[in-house]
Amino acid sequence: MRIPIETPKQQRVFDYITQEPHSAIEISKACYCDARSVIRTLRNNGIAVNDEWRDSADHTTRYKWYYINPNYPMKPKVLCNG
């Protein structure tokens, strides 16, 4: 199965969040990009980027962690009964 990656920036983010979950700030620092924009593009290309909300250590803020399950990187096709 071919993963629809269009740019080196998308490849860096894909590789980074396939290894383990990361916050948008961590992704931006490690991959030198706007993480949320690249994640949106990956999702639009059919890649199953998962996210979950987490609380900070002092429970004053919340932020998202993004990850890709390496066994299921693509969104399932939706079948319609026409």
PDB file of C-alpha atoms in Angstrom:
ATOM      1  CA  MET A   1       0.000   0.000   0.000  1.00  0.00           C
ATOM      2  CA  ARG A   2       1.370   3.393  -1.013  1.00  0.00           C
ATOM      3  CA  ILE A   3       1.128   6.142   1.602  1.00  0.00           C
ATOM      4  CA  PRO A   4       0.155   9.451  -0.095  1.00  0.00           C
ATOM      5  CA  ILE A   5       3.001  11.666   1.152  1.00  0.00           C
ATOM      6  CA  GLU A   6       3.552  14.688  -1.097  1.00  0.00           C
ATOM      7  CA  THR A   7       6.429  16.645   0.478  1.00  0.00           C
ATOM      8  CA  PRO A   8       9.527  16.048   2.609  1.00  0.00           C
ATOM      9  CA  LYS A   9       7.870  18.068   5.416  1.00  0.00           C
ATOM     10  CA  GLN A  10       4.904  15.660   5.414  1.00  0.00           C
ATOM     11  CA  GLN A  11       7.307  12.707   5.447  1.00  0.00           C
ATOM     12  CA  ARG A  12       9.169  14.097   8.484  1.00  0.00           C
ATOM     13  CA  VAL A  13       5.929  14.583  10.443  1.00  0.00           C
ATOM     14  CA  PHE A  14       4.601  11.162   9.371  1.00  0.00           C
ATOM     15  CA  ASP A  15       7.801   9.431  10.500  1.00  0.00           C
ATOM     16  CA  TYR A  16       7.955  11.389  13.770  1.00  0.00           C
ATOM     17  CA  ILE A  17       4.414  10.661  14.947  1.00  0.00           C
ATOM     18  CA  THR A  18       4.476   7.052  13.775  1.00  0.00           C
ATOM     19  CA  GLN A  19       7.254   6.366  16.303  1.00  0.00           C
ATOM     20  CA  GLU A  20       5.305   7.627  19.355  1.00  0.00           C
ATOM     21  CA  PRO A  21       2.710  10.300  20.269  1.00  0.00           C
ATOM     22  CA  HIS A  22       3.849  13.940  20.324  1.00  0.00           C
ATOM     23  CA  SER A  23       2.273  17.329  20.975  1.00  0.00           C
ATOM     24  CA  ALA A  24       1.978  19.942  18.220  1.00  0.00           C
ATOM     25  CA  ILE A  25       4.780  21.958  19.824  1.00  0.00           C
ATOM     26  CA  GLU A  26       7.131  18.962  19.894  1.00  0.00           C
ATOM     27  CA  ILE A  27       6.323  18.159  16.263  1.00  0.00           C
ATOM     28  CA  SER A  28       6.901  21.771  15.208  1.00  0.00           C
ATOM     29  CA  LYS A  29      10.266  21.925  16.969  1.00  0.00           C
ATOM     30  CA  ALA A  30      11.494  18.563  15.678  1.00  0.00           C
ATOM     31  CA  CYS A  31      10.230  18.897  12.102  1.00  0.00           C
ATOM     32  CA  TYR A  32      10.580  22.678  11.578  1.00  0.00           C
ATOM     33  CA  CYS A  33       7.009  23.179  10.389  1.00  0.00           C
ATOM     34  CA  ASP A  34       3.470  24.180  11.370  1.00  0.00           C
ATOM     35  CA  ALA A  35       2.441  20.809  12.766  1.00  0.00           C
ATOM     36  CA  ARG A  36      -1.322  21.331  12.726  1.00  0.00           C
ATOM     37  CA  SER A  37      -1.291  22.410   9.076  1.00  0.00           C
ATOM     38  CA  VAL A  38       0.760  19.374   8.013  1.00  0.00           C
ATOM     39  CA  ILE A  39      -1.452  17.040  10.084  1.00  0.00           C
ATOM     40  CA  ARG A  40      -4.552  18.515   8.405  1.00  0.00           C
ATOM     41  CA  THR A  41      -3.013  17.865   4.975  1.00  0.00           C
ATOM     42  CA  LEU A  42      -2.057  14.298   5.923  1.00  0.00           C
ATOM     43  CA  ARG A  43      -5.630  13.654   7.091  1.00  0.00           C
ATOM     44  CA  ASN A  44      -7.025  15.137   3.865  1.00  0.00           C
ATOM     45  CA  ASN A  45      -4.774  12.716   1.954  1.00  0.00           C
ATOM     46  CA  GLY A  46      -6.355   9.756   3.759  1.00  0.00           C
ATOM     47  CA  ILE A  47      -3.754   9.133   6.470  1.00  0.00           C
ATOM     48  CA  ALA A  48      -5.293   8.190   9.824  1.00  0.00           C
ATOM     49  CA  VAL A  49      -3.691  10.690  12.188  1.00  0.00           C
ATOM     50  CA  ASN A  50      -5.135  10.048  15.639  1.00  0.00           C
ATOM     51  CA  ASP A  51      -5.223  12.531  18.482  1.00  0.00           C
ATOM     52  CA  GLU A  52      -6.115  12.614  22.138  1.00  0.00           C
ATOM     53  CA  TRP A  53      -6.441  15.377  24.703  1.00  0.00           C
ATOM     54  CA  ARG A  54      -4.070  15.369  27.658  1.00  0.00           C
ATOM     55  CA  ASP A  55      -3.840  17.542  30.761  1.00  0.00           C
ATOM     56  CA  SER A  56      -0.680  19.342  31.794  1.00  0.00           C
ATOM     57  CA  ALA A  57       1.102  18.180  34.932  1.00  0.00           C
ATOM     58  CA  ASP A  58      -0.541  20.904  37.017  1.00  0.00           C
ATOM     59  CA  HIS A  59      -3.962  20.337  35.355  1.00  0.00           C
ATOM     60  CA  THR A  60      -4.262  23.978  34.284  1.00  0.00           C
ATOM     61  CA  THR A  61      -4.127  23.434  30.501  1.00  0.00           C
ATOM     62  CA  ARG A  62      -4.996  20.790  27.950  1.00  0.00           C
ATOM     63  CA  TYR A  63      -3.260  19.960  24.702  1.00  0.00           C
ATOM     64  CA  LYS A  64      -3.497  17.349  21.965  1.00  0.00           C
ATOM     65  CA  TRP A  65      -1.118  14.509  21.320  1.00  0.00           C
ATOM     66  CA  TYR A  66      -0.937  13.249  17.732  1.00  0.00           C
ATOM     67  CA  TYR A  67       0.050   9.766  16.579  1.00  0.00           C
ATOM     68  CA  ILE A  68      -0.268   7.310  13.709  1.00  0.00           C
ATOM     69  CA  ASN A  69      -0.758   3.608  14.324  1.00  0.00           C
ATOM     70  CA  PRO A  70       1.974   2.033  12.133  1.00  0.00           C
ATOM     71  CA  ASN A  71      -0.214  -1.035  11.531  1.00  0.00           C
ATOM     72  CA  TYR A  72      -3.158   1.040  10.228  1.00  0.00           C
ATOM     73  CA  PRO A  73      -1.803   4.267   8.703  1.00  0.00           C
ATOM     74  CA  MET A  74      -4.673   4.756   6.246  1.00  0.00           C
ATOM     75  CA  LYS A  75      -8.311   5.659   6.932  1.00  0.00           C
ATOM     76  CA  PRO A  76     -10.733   2.837   6.067  1.00  0.00           C
ATOM     77  CA  LYS A  77     -12.744   3.273   2.871  1.00  0.00           C
ATOM     78  CA  VAL A  78     -16.399   4.063   3.431  1.00  0.00           C
ATOM     79  CA  LEU A  79     -18.737   1.965   1.320  1.00  0.00           C
ATOM     80  CA  CYS A  80     -22.176   3.308   0.461  1.00  0.00           C
ATOM     81  CA  ASN A  81     -25.186   1.365  -0.723  1.00  0.00           C
ATOM     82  CA  GLY A  82     -26.326   3.568  -3.573  1.00  0.00           C
TER      83      GLY A  82
END
